[in-house]
């Protein structure tokens, strides 16, 4: 008698039949498939031993079942993406989930370098300065009415320019005669002292500090010989070609203030009426 050669599962003879040998013994084909074959995640049928099996993570597929869930294209030899457990070819994934570049209108492919701002997306090479048309990349930029500028282009195009040096004012600055100035450019025409935050005046559009203006242009008090600038609310009295500070306009003899009073000129001096009469 011949030695028994039976299926390890159903115990039926394997003589004259196709079988598959495993570590635990020989199996007829139906028993092998029922025991060892994986179930296709798509059609839920067994993936037979003679079928090409594909798998992704913990799921197994017949070759014909491994396809894009939208366009049904086979993914057996194609790049694909899994989105919420659904397999998608690159074209379908890009159409459904990728953004369009706001500059060129083409799809921003998954994994490609991109920039996002204000709810819009750009390819990195498409996000350009509206002025010099160079890629902005990771550089600082300034948005303006739908355009985007690198800082130098924005300053050249929009920033105010100093009335003295004509360079742009990027921050701070002061206004003089309705024009912008760098703080360091607004200086006294005479001594070059910075005037920002200081009291000053002008002559023929040139700014002067109080000291220089007084020394150069202001009339001198006939009494104390100091300049009479009239700045800061300072009051003065004029008579003919002579001028006095209010505090200096007094009788040369008794020192009585003559502001608002009658007085009598006496050569280079002024006298109150009393002293004038006493001297007569």
Short mmCIF file of C-alpha atoms in Angstrom, two decimals:
data_model
loop_
_atom_site.label_atom_id
_atom_site.label_comp_id
_atom_site.label_asym_id
_atom_site.label_seq_id
_atom_site.Cartn_x
_atom_site.Cartn_y
_atom_site.Cartn_z
CA UNK A 1 0.00 0.00 0.00
CA UNK A 2 1.13 3.58 -0.70
CA UNK A 3 1.82 5.97 2.17
CA UNK A 4 -1.01 8.39 3.02
CA UNK A 5 -0.57 11.89 1.59
CA UNK A 6 -3.49 13.94 2.80
CA UNK A 7 -4.40 17.64 3.22
CA UNK A 8 -3.53 18.86 6.71
CA UNK A 9 -6.90 20.62 6.90
CA UNK A 10 -9.58 18.46 5.26
CA UNK A 11 -7.63 15.16 5.32
CA UNK A 12 -8.51 14.43 1.72
CA UNK A 13 -5.90 12.71 -0.37
CA UNK A 14 -3.61 14.98 -2.32
CA UNK A 15 -2.53 12.35 -4.83
CA UNK A 16 -3.08 13.72 -8.29
CA UNK A 17 -4.12 17.10 -6.93
CA UNK A 18 -2.44 20.49 -6.72
CA UNK A 19 -1.29 21.31 -3.24
CA UNK A 20 0.79 23.82 -1.32
CA UNK A 21 3.45 22.80 1.17
CA UNK A 22 3.73 24.76 4.43
CA UNK A 23 5.65 24.32 7.65
CA UNK A 24 2.60 22.67 9.17
CA UNK A 25 2.10 20.28 6.29
CA UNK A 26 0.60 20.13 2.79
CA UNK A 27 -2.72 21.82 2.00
CA UNK A 28 -5.06 21.44 -0.90
CA UNK A 29 -5.57 24.75 -2.67
CA UNK A 30 -9.09 25.50 -1.30
CA UNK A 31 -8.00 24.77 2.28
CA UNK A 32 -4.81 26.80 1.87
CA UNK A 33 -6.74 29.83 0.64
CA UNK A 34 -9.37 29.52 3.38
CA UNK A 35 -6.70 29.16 6.03
CA UNK A 36 -3.96 31.58 4.98
CA UNK A 37 -5.26 33.99 2.35
CA UNK A 38 -6.05 37.61 3.28
CA UNK A 39 -9.38 39.23 2.58
CA UNK A 40 -9.40 42.08 0.07
CA UNK A 41 -10.29 45.37 1.79
CA UNK A 42 -12.16 46.50 -1.33
CA UNK A 43 -14.25 43.52 -2.51
CA UNK A 44 -14.13 41.53 0.75
CA UNK A 45 -13.21 38.31 -1.10
CA UNK A 46 -10.21 36.12 -0.42
CA UNK A 47 -7.00 36.93 -2.24
CA UNK A 48 -6.09 33.56 -3.69
CA UNK A 49 -2.59 32.13 -3.70
CA UNK A 50 -2.33 32.66 -7.43
CA UNK A 51 -3.40 36.32 -7.30
CA UNK A 52 -1.06 39.30 -7.06
CA UNK A 53 -1.61 40.80 -3.66
CA UNK A 54 -0.95 44.44 -2.76
CA UNK A 55 -1.09 45.92 0.70
CA UNK A 56 -1.01 49.34 2.31
CA UNK A 57 -0.55 49.68 6.06
CA UNK A 58 -2.74 46.88 7.49
CA UNK A 59 -5.02 46.48 4.46
CA UNK A 60 -4.69 43.97 1.62
CA UNK A 61 -6.02 44.24 -1.93
CA UNK A 62 -6.33 42.30 -5.15
CA UNK A 63 -4.23 44.02 -7.78
CA UNK A 64 -7.40 44.94 -9.65
CA UNK A 65 -9.03 46.34 -6.49
CA UNK A 66 -6.12 48.60 -5.57
CA UNK A 67 -7.38 51.72 -7.34
CA UNK A 68 -8.28 55.37 -6.80
CA UNK A 69 -11.62 55.65 -5.04
CA UNK A 70 -12.61 58.56 -7.31
CA UNK A 71 -11.43 57.93 -10.84
CA UNK A 72 -10.90 54.15 -10.40
CA UNK A 73 -7.41 54.37 -11.89
CA UNK A 74 -5.20 51.48 -10.87
CA UNK A 75 -2.69 52.46 -8.20
CA UNK A 76 -0.59 49.32 -8.56
CA UNK A 77 2.27 51.21 -10.20
CA UNK A 78 1.24 54.81 -9.47
CA UNK A 79 2.02 57.23 -6.64
CA UNK A 80 -0.97 57.73 -4.39
CA UNK A 81 -2.15 59.40 -1.20
CA UNK A 82 -4.41 58.16 1.57
CA UNK A 83 -6.99 60.73 2.72
CA UNK A 84 -9.39 59.72 5.51
CA UNK A 85 -8.68 56.02 4.73
CA UNK A 86 -9.48 56.52 1.02
CA UNK A 87 -6.82 55.89 -1.59
CA UNK A 88 -6.44 58.67 -4.15
CA UNK A 89 -4.21 59.07 -7.19
CA UNK A 90 -2.17 62.26 -7.20
CA UNK A 91 -4.40 63.96 -9.76
CA UNK A 92 -7.58 63.37 -7.77
CA UNK A 93 -5.92 64.32 -4.50
CA UNK A 94 -4.66 67.58 -5.95
CA UNK A 95 -8.05 68.41 -7.46
CA UNK A 96 -9.87 67.72 -4.20
CA UNK A 97 -7.49 68.84 -1.49
CA UNK A 98 -4.61 70.89 -2.88
CA UNK A 99 -4.63 74.65 -3.31
CA UNK A 100 -4.23 76.58 -6.51
CA UNK A 101 -1.40 79.07 -6.80
CA UNK A 102 -2.81 82.62 -6.71
CA UNK A 103 -0.17 83.73 -9.21
CA UNK A 104 0.00 81.06 -11.92
CA UNK A 105 -3.29 79.27 -11.27
CA UNK A 106 -1.68 75.84 -11.26
CA UNK A 107 -2.01 73.27 -8.50
CA UNK A 108 0.37 73.45 -5.56
CA UNK A 109 1.41 69.82 -5.38
CA UNK A 110 1.52 68.03 -2.01
CA UNK A 111 4.97 68.23 -0.49
CA UNK A 112 6.08 71.13 -2.69
CA UNK A 113 7.36 74.36 -1.15
CA UNK A 114 4.62 76.93 -0.82
CA UNK A 115 3.71 80.18 0.91
CA UNK A 116 0.37 81.07 2.44
CA UNK A 117 -0.88 84.51 3.36
CA UNK A 118 -4.35 86.00 3.80
CA UNK A 119 -6.11 82.78 2.83
CA UNK A 120 -4.16 82.51 -0.44
CA UNK A 121 -1.44 80.08 -1.51
CA UNK A 122 1.54 80.49 -3.82
CA UNK A 123 4.30 78.30 -5.16
CA UNK A 124 7.45 79.53 -3.48
CA UNK A 125 8.85 80.63 -6.85
CA UNK A 126 5.61 82.48 -7.72
CA UNK A 127 5.42 84.69 -4.62
CA UNK A 128 7.21 87.74 -6.03
CA UNK A 129 7.71 91.35 -5.00
CA UNK A 130 5.36 93.55 -7.04
CA UNK A 131 8.21 96.03 -7.43
CA UNK A 132 11.45 94.22 -8.28
CA UNK A 133 9.71 90.90 -9.14
CA UNK A 134 12.20 88.93 -7.07
CA UNK A 135 10.99 85.95 -4.96
CA UNK A 136 10.07 87.07 -1.47
CA UNK A 137 10.73 83.67 0.11
CA UNK A 138 11.18 84.11 3.84
CA UNK A 139 11.97 87.84 3.58
CA UNK A 140 9.81 90.48 5.22
CA UNK A 141 7.23 92.03 2.94
CA UNK A 142 4.51 94.68 3.05
CA UNK A 143 1.03 94.00 1.58
CA UNK A 144 -0.68 96.90 -0.19
CA UNK A 145 -4.02 96.67 -2.05
CA UNK A 146 -3.49 93.11 -3.23
CA UNK A 147 0.17 93.61 -4.05
CA UNK A 148 3.17 92.51 -2.02
CA UNK A 149 6.43 94.44 -1.78
CA UNK A 150 9.81 93.70 -0.28
CA UNK A 151 10.70 96.34 2.29
CA UNK A 152 13.19 98.28 0.07
CA UNK A 153 10.70 98.48 -2.83
CA UNK A 154 7.86 99.54 -0.54
CA UNK A 155 9.94 102.28 1.01
CA UNK A 156 11.10 103.54 -2.39
CA UNK A 157 7.54 103.57 -3.73
CA UNK A 158 5.43 104.72 -0.81
CA UNK A 159 7.48 105.94 2.16
CA UNK A 160 7.70 109.76 2.61
CA UNK A 161 11.02 111.39 1.82
CA UNK A 162 12.92 113.81 4.00
CA UNK A 163 12.69 117.41 2.77
CA UNK A 164 16.40 117.90 3.41
CA UNK A 165 18.21 114.68 2.37
CA UNK A 166 15.46 113.20 0.11
CA UNK A 167 15.94 109.76 1.67
CA UNK A 168 12.95 107.75 2.82
CA UNK A 169 11.62 107.95 6.37
CA UNK A 170 11.10 104.42 7.61
CA UNK A 171 10.05 105.38 11.12
CA UNK A 172 9.63 108.42 13.30
CA UNK A 173 10.54 111.76 11.80
CA UNK A 174 9.11 115.24 12.36
CA UNK A 175 7.02 117.65 10.31
CA UNK A 176 8.18 121.16 9.51
CA UNK A 177 6.31 123.43 7.08
CA UNK A 178 4.01 120.49 6.26
CA UNK A 179 6.96 118.42 5.07
CA UNK A 180 8.52 115.31 6.65
CA UNK A 181 12.07 115.45 8.00
CA UNK A 182 14.39 112.97 9.65
CA UNK A 183 14.87 114.09 13.24
CA UNK A 184 18.61 114.23 12.63
CA UNK A 185 18.12 116.38 9.51
CA UNK A 186 16.13 119.13 11.21
CA UNK A 187 18.99 121.16 12.67
CA UNK A 188 19.69 124.82 13.27
CA UNK A 189 21.06 126.51 10.17
CA UNK A 190 23.52 128.37 12.34
CA UNK A 191 24.93 126.03 14.98
CA UNK A 192 23.62 122.68 13.64
CA UNK A 193 21.96 121.83 16.96
CA UNK A 194 19.08 119.31 16.54
CA UNK A 195 15.76 121.16 16.72
CA UNK A 196 13.33 118.24 17.12
CA UNK A 197 11.42 118.76 20.36
CA UNK A 198 12.95 122.23 20.83
CA UNK A 199 11.55 125.71 20.37
CA UNK A 200 12.82 127.26 17.14
CA UNK A 201 11.90 129.75 14.45
CA UNK A 202 12.80 130.33 10.81
CA UNK A 203 14.03 132.95 8.42
CA UNK A 204 13.52 132.57 4.65
CA UNK A 205 12.43 128.95 5.27
CA UNK A 206 15.68 128.11 7.11
CA UNK A 207 15.20 126.89 10.71
CA UNK A 208 17.16 128.46 13.55
CA UNK A 209 17.38 127.76 17.24
CA UNK A 210 16.30 130.64 19.47
CA UNK A 211 19.87 131.52 20.39
CA UNK A 212 21.17 131.72 16.81
CA UNK A 213 18.10 133.56 15.57
CA UNK A 214 18.48 136.14 18.33
CA UNK A 215 22.19 136.62 17.69
CA UNK A 216 21.84 136.83 13.93
CA UNK A 217 18.55 138.57 13.24
CA UNK A 218 16.71 139.81 16.33
CA UNK A 219 16.86 143.49 17.36
CA UNK A 220 18.83 144.20 20.54
CA UNK A 221 17.33 145.67 23.67
CA UNK A 222 18.46 149.27 24.09
CA UNK A 223 18.82 148.64 27.81
CA UNK A 224 20.34 145.18 28.37
CA UNK A 225 21.69 144.71 24.81
CA UNK A 226 20.35 141.15 24.64
CA UNK A 227 18.33 139.96 21.59
CA UNK A 228 14.57 140.53 21.56
CA UNK A 229 13.14 137.42 19.90
CA UNK A 230 9.50 137.75 20.87
CA UNK A 231 9.37 133.92 21.22
CA UNK A 232 7.66 132.16 24.05
CA UNK A 233 5.22 135.04 24.54
CA UNK A 234 7.99 137.56 25.24
CA UNK A 235 6.76 141.16 24.83
CA UNK A 236 8.71 144.23 23.90
CA UNK A 237 8.32 147.95 23.33
CA UNK A 238 9.54 149.86 20.27
CA UNK A 239 10.08 153.56 19.93
CA UNK A 240 11.50 155.05 16.79
CA UNK A 241 14.50 152.79 15.98
CA UNK A 242 14.96 151.54 19.55
CA UNK A 243 13.53 148.44 21.27
CA UNK A 244 13.25 147.24 24.87
CA UNK A 245 12.14 144.07 26.63
CA UNK A 246 9.07 144.79 28.74
CA UNK A 247 11.13 144.12 31.83
CA UNK A 248 13.84 146.54 30.66
CA UNK A 249 11.58 149.43 29.66
CA UNK A 250 11.94 151.59 32.79
CA UNK A 251 12.94 155.08 33.81
CA UNK A 252 16.71 155.53 33.62
CA UNK A 253 16.68 157.43 36.92
CA UNK A 254 14.09 155.91 39.25
CA UNK A 255 13.75 152.53 37.51
CA UNK A 256 9.95 152.79 37.46
CA UNK A 257 8.46 150.58 34.73
CA UNK A 258 7.27 152.65 31.80
CA UNK A 259 5.17 149.89 30.18
CA UNK A 260 1.78 151.42 29.49
CA UNK A 261 2.89 154.76 30.97
CA UNK A 262 3.82 158.07 29.47
CA UNK A 263 7.57 158.67 29.09
CA UNK A 264 9.97 161.31 27.85
CA UNK A 265 13.02 160.45 25.67
CA UNK A 266 16.23 162.07 26.94
CA UNK A 267 19.04 161.37 24.52
CA UNK A 268 19.74 157.61 24.67
CA UNK A 269 17.60 157.30 27.82
CA UNK A 270 13.90 157.36 28.62
CA UNK A 271 12.51 159.02 31.74
CA UNK A 272 9.20 158.88 33.51
CA UNK A 273 7.33 162.16 33.48
CA UNK A 274 8.20 162.86 37.13
CA UNK A 275 11.94 162.49 36.64
CA UNK A 276 11.75 164.50 33.41
CA UNK A 277 10.03 167.40 35.17
CA UNK A 278 12.46 167.25 38.11
CA UNK A 279 15.39 167.49 35.72
CA UNK A 280 13.92 170.49 33.86
#
